[in-house]
mmCIF file of C-alpha atoms in Angstrom:
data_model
loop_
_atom_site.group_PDB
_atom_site.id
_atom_site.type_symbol
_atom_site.label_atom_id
_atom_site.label_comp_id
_atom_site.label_asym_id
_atom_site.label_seq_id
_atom_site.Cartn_x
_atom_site.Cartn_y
_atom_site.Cartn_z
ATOM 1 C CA UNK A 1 28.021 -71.343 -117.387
ATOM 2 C CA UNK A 2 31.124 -68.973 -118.401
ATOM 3 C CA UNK A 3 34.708 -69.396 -118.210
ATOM 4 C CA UNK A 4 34.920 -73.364 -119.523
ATOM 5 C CA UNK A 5 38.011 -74.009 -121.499
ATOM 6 C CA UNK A 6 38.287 -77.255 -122.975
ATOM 7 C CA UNK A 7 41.497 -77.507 -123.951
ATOM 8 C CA UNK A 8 41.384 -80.598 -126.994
ATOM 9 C CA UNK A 9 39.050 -82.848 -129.410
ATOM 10 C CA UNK A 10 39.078 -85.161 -131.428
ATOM 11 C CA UNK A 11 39.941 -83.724 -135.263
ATOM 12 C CA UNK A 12 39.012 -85.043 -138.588
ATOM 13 C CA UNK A 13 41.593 -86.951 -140.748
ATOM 14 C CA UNK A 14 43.718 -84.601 -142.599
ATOM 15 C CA UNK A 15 43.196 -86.499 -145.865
ATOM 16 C CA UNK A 16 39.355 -86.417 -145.489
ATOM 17 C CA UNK A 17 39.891 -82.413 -144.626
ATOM 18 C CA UNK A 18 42.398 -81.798 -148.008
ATOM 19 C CA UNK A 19 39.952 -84.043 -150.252
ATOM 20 C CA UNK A 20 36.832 -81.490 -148.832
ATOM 21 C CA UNK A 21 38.695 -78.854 -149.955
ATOM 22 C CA UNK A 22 38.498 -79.325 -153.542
ATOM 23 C CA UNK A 23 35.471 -79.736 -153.527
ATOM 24 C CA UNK A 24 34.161 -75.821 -152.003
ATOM 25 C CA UNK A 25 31.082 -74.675 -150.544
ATOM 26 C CA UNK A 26 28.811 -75.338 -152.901
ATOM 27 C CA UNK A 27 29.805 -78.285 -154.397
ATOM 28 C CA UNK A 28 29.731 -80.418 -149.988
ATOM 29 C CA UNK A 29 26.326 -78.134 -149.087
ATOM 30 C CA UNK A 30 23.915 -79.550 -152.174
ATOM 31 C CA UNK A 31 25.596 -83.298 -152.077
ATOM 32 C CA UNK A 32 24.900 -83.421 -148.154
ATOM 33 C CA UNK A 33 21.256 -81.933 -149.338
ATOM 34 C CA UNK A 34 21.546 -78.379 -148.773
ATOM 35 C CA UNK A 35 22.736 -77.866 -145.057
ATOM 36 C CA UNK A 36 24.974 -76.384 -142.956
ATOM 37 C CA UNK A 37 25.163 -73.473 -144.415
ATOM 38 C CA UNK A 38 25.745 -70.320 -142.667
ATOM 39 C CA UNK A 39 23.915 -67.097 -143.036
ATOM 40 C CA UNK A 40 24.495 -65.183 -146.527
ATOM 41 C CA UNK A 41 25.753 -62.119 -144.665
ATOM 42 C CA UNK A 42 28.728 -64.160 -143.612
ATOM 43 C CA UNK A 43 31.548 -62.950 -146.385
ATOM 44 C CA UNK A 44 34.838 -62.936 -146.453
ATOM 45 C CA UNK A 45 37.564 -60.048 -146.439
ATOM 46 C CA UNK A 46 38.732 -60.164 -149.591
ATOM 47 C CA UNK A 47 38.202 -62.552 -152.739
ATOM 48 C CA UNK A 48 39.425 -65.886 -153.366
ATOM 49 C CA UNK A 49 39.818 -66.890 -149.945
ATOM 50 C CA UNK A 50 39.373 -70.768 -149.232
ATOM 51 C CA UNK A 51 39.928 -72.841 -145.890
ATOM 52 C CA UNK A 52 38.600 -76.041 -144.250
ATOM 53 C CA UNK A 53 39.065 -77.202 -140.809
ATOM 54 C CA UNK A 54 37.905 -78.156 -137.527
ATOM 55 C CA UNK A 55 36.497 -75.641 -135.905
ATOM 56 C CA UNK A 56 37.674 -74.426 -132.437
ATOM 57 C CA UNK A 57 34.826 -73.127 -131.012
ATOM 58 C CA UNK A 58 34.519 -69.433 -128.955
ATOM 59 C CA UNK A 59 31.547 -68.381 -127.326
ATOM 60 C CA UNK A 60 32.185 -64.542 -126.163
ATOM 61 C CA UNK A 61 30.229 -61.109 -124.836
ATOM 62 C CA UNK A 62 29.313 -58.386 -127.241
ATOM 63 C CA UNK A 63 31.728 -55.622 -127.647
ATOM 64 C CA UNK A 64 34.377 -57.997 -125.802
ATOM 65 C CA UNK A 65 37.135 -60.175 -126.945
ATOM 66 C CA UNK A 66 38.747 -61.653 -123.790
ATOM 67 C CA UNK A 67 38.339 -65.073 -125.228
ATOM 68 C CA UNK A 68 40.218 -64.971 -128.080
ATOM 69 C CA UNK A 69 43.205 -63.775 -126.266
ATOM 70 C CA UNK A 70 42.276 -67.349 -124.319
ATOM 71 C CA UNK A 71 41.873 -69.563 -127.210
ATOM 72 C CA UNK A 72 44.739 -68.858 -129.261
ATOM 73 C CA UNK A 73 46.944 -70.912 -127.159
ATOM 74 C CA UNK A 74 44.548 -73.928 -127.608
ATOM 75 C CA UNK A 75 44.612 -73.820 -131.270
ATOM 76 C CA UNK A 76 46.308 -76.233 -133.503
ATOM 77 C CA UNK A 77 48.227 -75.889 -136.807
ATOM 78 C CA UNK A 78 44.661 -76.387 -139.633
ATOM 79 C CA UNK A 79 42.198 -75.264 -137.292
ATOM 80 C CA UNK A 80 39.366 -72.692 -137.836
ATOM 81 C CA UNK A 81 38.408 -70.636 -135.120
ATOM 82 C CA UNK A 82 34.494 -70.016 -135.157
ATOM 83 C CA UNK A 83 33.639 -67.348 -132.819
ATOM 84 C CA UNK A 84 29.682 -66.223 -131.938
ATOM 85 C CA UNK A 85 28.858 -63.130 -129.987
ATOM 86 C CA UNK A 86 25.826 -64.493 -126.747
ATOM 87 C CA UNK A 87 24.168 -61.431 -128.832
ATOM 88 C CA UNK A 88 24.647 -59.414 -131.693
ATOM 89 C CA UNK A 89 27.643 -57.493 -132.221
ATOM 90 C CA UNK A 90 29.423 -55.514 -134.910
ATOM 91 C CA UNK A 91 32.216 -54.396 -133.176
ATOM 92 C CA UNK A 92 35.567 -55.063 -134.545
ATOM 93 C CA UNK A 93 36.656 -57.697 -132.480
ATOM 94 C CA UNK A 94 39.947 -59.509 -134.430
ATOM 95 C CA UNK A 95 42.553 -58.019 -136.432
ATOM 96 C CA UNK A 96 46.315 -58.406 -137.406
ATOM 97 C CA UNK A 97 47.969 -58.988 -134.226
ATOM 98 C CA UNK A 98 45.216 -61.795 -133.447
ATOM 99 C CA UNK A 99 45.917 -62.827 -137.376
ATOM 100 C CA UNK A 100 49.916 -63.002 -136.759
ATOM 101 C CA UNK A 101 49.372 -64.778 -133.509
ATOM 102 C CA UNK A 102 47.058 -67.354 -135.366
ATOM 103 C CA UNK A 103 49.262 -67.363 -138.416
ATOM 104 C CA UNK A 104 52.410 -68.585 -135.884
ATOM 105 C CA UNK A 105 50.418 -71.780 -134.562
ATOM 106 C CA UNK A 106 49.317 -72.495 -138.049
ATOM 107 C CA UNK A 107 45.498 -71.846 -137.758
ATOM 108 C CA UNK A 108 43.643 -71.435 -141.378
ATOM 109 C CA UNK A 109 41.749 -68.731 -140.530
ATOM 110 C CA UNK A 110 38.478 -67.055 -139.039
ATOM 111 C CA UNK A 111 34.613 -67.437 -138.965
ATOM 112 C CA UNK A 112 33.195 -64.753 -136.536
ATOM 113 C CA UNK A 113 29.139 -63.291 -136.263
ATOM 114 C CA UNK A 114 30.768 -60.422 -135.630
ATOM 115 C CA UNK A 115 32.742 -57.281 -137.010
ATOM 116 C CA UNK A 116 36.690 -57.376 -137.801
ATOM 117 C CA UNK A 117 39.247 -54.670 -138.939
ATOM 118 C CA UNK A 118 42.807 -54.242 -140.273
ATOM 119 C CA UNK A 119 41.583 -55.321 -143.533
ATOM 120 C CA UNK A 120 43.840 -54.127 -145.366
ATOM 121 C CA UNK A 121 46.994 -55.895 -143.291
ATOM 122 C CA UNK A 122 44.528 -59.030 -142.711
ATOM 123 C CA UNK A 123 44.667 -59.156 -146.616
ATOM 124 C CA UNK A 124 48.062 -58.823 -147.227
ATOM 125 C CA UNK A 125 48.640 -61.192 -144.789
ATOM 126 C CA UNK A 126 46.759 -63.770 -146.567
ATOM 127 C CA UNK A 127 44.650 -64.163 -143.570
ATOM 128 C CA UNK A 128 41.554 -65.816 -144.255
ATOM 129 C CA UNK A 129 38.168 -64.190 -142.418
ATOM 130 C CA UNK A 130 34.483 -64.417 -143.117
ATOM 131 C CA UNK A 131 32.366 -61.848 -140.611
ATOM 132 C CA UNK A 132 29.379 -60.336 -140.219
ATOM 133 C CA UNK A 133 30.980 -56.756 -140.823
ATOM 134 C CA UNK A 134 33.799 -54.422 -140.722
ATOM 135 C CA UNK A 135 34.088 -52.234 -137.965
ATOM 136 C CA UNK A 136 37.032 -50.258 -136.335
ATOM 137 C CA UNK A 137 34.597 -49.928 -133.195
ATOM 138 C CA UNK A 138 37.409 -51.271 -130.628
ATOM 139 C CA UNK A 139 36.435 -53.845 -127.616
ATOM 140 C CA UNK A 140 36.969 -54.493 -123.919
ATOM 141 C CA UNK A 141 38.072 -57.232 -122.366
ATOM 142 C CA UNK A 142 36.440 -57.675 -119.110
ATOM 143 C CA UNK A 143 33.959 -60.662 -119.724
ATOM 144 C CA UNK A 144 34.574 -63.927 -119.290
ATOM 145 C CA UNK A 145 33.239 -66.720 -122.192
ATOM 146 C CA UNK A 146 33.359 -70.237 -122.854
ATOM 147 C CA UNK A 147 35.935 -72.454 -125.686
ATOM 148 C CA UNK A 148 34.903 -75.293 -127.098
ATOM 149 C CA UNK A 149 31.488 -75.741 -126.205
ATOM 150 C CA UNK A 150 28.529 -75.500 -128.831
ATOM 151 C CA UNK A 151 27.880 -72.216 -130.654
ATOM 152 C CA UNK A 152 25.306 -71.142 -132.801
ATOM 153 C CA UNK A 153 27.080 -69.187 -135.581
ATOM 154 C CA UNK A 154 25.192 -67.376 -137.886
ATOM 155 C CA UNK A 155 22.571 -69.946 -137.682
ATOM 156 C CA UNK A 156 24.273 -72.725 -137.268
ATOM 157 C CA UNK A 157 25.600 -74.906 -134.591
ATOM 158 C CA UNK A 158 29.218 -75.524 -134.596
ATOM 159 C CA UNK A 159 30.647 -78.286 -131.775
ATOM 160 C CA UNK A 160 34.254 -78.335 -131.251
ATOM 161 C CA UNK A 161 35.923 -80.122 -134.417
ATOM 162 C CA UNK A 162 32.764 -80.264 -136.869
ATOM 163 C CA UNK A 163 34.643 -79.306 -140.287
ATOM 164 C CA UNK A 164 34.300 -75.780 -141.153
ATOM 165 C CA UNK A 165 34.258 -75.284 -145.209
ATOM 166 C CA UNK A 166 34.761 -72.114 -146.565
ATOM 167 C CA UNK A 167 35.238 -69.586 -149.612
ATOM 168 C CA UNK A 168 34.143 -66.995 -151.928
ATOM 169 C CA UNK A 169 30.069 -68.498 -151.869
ATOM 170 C CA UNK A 170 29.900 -68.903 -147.943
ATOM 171 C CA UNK A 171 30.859 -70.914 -145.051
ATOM 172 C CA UNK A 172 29.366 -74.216 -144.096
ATOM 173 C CA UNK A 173 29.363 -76.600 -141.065
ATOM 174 C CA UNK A 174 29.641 -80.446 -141.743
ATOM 175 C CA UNK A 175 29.276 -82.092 -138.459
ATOM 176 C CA UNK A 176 32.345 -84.544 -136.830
ATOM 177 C CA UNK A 177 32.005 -87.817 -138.087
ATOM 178 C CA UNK A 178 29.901 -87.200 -141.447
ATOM 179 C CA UNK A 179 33.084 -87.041 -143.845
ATOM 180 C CA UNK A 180 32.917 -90.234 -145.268
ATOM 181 C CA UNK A 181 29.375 -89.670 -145.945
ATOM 182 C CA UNK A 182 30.049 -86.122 -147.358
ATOM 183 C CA UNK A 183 33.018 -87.091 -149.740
ATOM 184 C CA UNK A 184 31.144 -90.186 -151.227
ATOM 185 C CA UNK A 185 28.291 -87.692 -152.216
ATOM 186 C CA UNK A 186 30.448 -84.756 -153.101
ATOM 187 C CA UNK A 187 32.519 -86.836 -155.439
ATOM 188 C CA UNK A 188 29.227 -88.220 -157.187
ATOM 189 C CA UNK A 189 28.052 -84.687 -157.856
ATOM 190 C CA UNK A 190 31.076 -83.337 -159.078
ATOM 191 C CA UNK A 191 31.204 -86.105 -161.506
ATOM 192 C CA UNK A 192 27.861 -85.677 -162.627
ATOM 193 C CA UNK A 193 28.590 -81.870 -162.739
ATOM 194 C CA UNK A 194 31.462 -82.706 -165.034
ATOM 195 C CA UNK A 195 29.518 -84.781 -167.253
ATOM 196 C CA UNK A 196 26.847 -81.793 -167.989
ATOM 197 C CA UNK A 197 29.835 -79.701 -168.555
ATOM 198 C CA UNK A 198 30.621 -81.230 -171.663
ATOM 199 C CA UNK A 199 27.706 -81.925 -172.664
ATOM 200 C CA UNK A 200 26.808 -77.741 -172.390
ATOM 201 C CA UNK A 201 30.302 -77.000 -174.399
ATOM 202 C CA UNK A 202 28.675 -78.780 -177.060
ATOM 203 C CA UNK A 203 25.851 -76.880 -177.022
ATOM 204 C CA UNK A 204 23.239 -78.723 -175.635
ATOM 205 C CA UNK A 205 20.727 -76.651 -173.623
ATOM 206 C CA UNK A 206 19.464 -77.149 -169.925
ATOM 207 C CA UNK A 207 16.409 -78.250 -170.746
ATOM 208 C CA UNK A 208 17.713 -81.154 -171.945
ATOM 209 C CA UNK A 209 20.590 -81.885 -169.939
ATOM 210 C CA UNK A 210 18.116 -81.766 -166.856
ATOM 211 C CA UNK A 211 15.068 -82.974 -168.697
ATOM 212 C CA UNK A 212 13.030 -80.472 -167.896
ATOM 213 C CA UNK A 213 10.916 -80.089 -170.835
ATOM 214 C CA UNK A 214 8.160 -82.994 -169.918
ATOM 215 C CA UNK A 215 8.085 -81.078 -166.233
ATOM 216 C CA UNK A 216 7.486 -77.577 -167.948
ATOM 217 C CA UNK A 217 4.774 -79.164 -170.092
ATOM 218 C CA UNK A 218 2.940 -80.718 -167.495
ATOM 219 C CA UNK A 219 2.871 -77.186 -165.735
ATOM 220 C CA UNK A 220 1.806 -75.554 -168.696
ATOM 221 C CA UNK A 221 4.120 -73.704 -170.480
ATOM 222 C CA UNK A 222 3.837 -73.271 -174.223
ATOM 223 C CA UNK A 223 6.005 -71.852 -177.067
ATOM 224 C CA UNK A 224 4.661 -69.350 -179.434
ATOM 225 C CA UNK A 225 6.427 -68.774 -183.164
ATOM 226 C CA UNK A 226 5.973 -64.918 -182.246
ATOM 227 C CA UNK A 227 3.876 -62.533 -181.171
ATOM 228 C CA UNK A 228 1.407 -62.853 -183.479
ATOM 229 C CA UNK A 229 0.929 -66.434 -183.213
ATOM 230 C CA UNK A 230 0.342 -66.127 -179.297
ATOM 231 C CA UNK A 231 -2.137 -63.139 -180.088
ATOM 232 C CA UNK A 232 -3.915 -65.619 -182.746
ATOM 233 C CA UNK A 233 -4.218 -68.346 -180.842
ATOM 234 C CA UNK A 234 -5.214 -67.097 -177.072
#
């Protein structure tokens, strides 16, 4: 089926969103045990880039970006638009006029399996985009899509306001409703992240923050005093 629009969803609580954010990428993908994360070739336009949002989702035909002329005017103010091509596509689908009509009805930014451009004015703008490539290769806008109805991006589904994390490591899906669950696990490992900190700016090694001396041993692997002693005592 093409040409669905579905117009609103039900979003996240903002505080749940802002308290995700300081957390990052890495930090939400291993507490929730290492998914949701988007392919590696997803990157963003320039560095130091951060958002996190419900997505608004835009399913669309290669080389053709009718449908984000269509979504824009569903989009809310913290939103992240997540648009998938029905097949690949590197064409440059999205640049700064999309950005400045985004930018005026407050949207965060972009996730698209596909090619952007502008990227110069997209970074001066401060508009945040993670895409498969950069490509000036214009599009058409002939084809109707679908907004707001499961995607797979970059292999990963998005539904319509799942919370979209992203920055300078990636981009990650959390689905709706799994928040609670996230934050309670992301705060645990950032503690316990903190904790090794200190305990490395004191010098202490990995091995013995992580306690993975016993492991190695029961593998098998032994220290020699030098070459010499190895060669004596294989």
């Amino acid at each position: 089926m093409k040409g669905v629009v579905i117009r609103d969803f039900e979003r996240p609580p903002q505080g749940a969103l802002d308290e995700l954010a300081t957390f990052g990428v890495a930090t939400v993908h291993e507490a929730v045990g290492r998914t949701g994360l988007m392919k590696p070739y997803m990157r963003p336009i320039y560095p130091g880039a951060a958002i996190t949002g419900p997505a608004v989702t835009v399913s669309l035909a290669p080389g053709d970006n009718t449908m984000i002329h269509v979504v824009i005017e569903v989009c809310k103010a913290g939103d992240v638009l997540v648009v998938s091509p029905t097949s690949p596509s590197e064409d440059g689908y999205f640049g700064d006029l999309f950005a400045t009509a985004l930018q005026a009805r407050g949207v965060h930014g972009l996730v698209i399996e596909a090619g952007c451009r502008d990227v110069r004015t997209l970074t001066e703008m401060r508009f945040p985009v993670w895409s498969k490539a950069v490509s000036a290769q214009g599009t058409v806008k002939e084809t109707l899509g679908n907004v707001n109805l499961p995607v797979v991006c970059a292999g990963q589904l998005v539904n319509a306001g799942d919370i979209v994390i992203a920055d300078d490591d990636g981009v990650m899906v959390l689905p709706a409703g799994q928040q609670e669950g996230a934050l309670r696990a992301a705060r645990a490992r950032a503690e316990k992240e903190a904790a090794n900190r200190a305990r490395f700016l004191q010098g202490e090694l990995g091995l013995d923050v992580y306690g993975m001396r016993p492991r190695l041993a029961e593998k098998g692997l032994v220290y020699y005093e030098s070459l010499a002693d190895f060669q004596a005592r294989a």
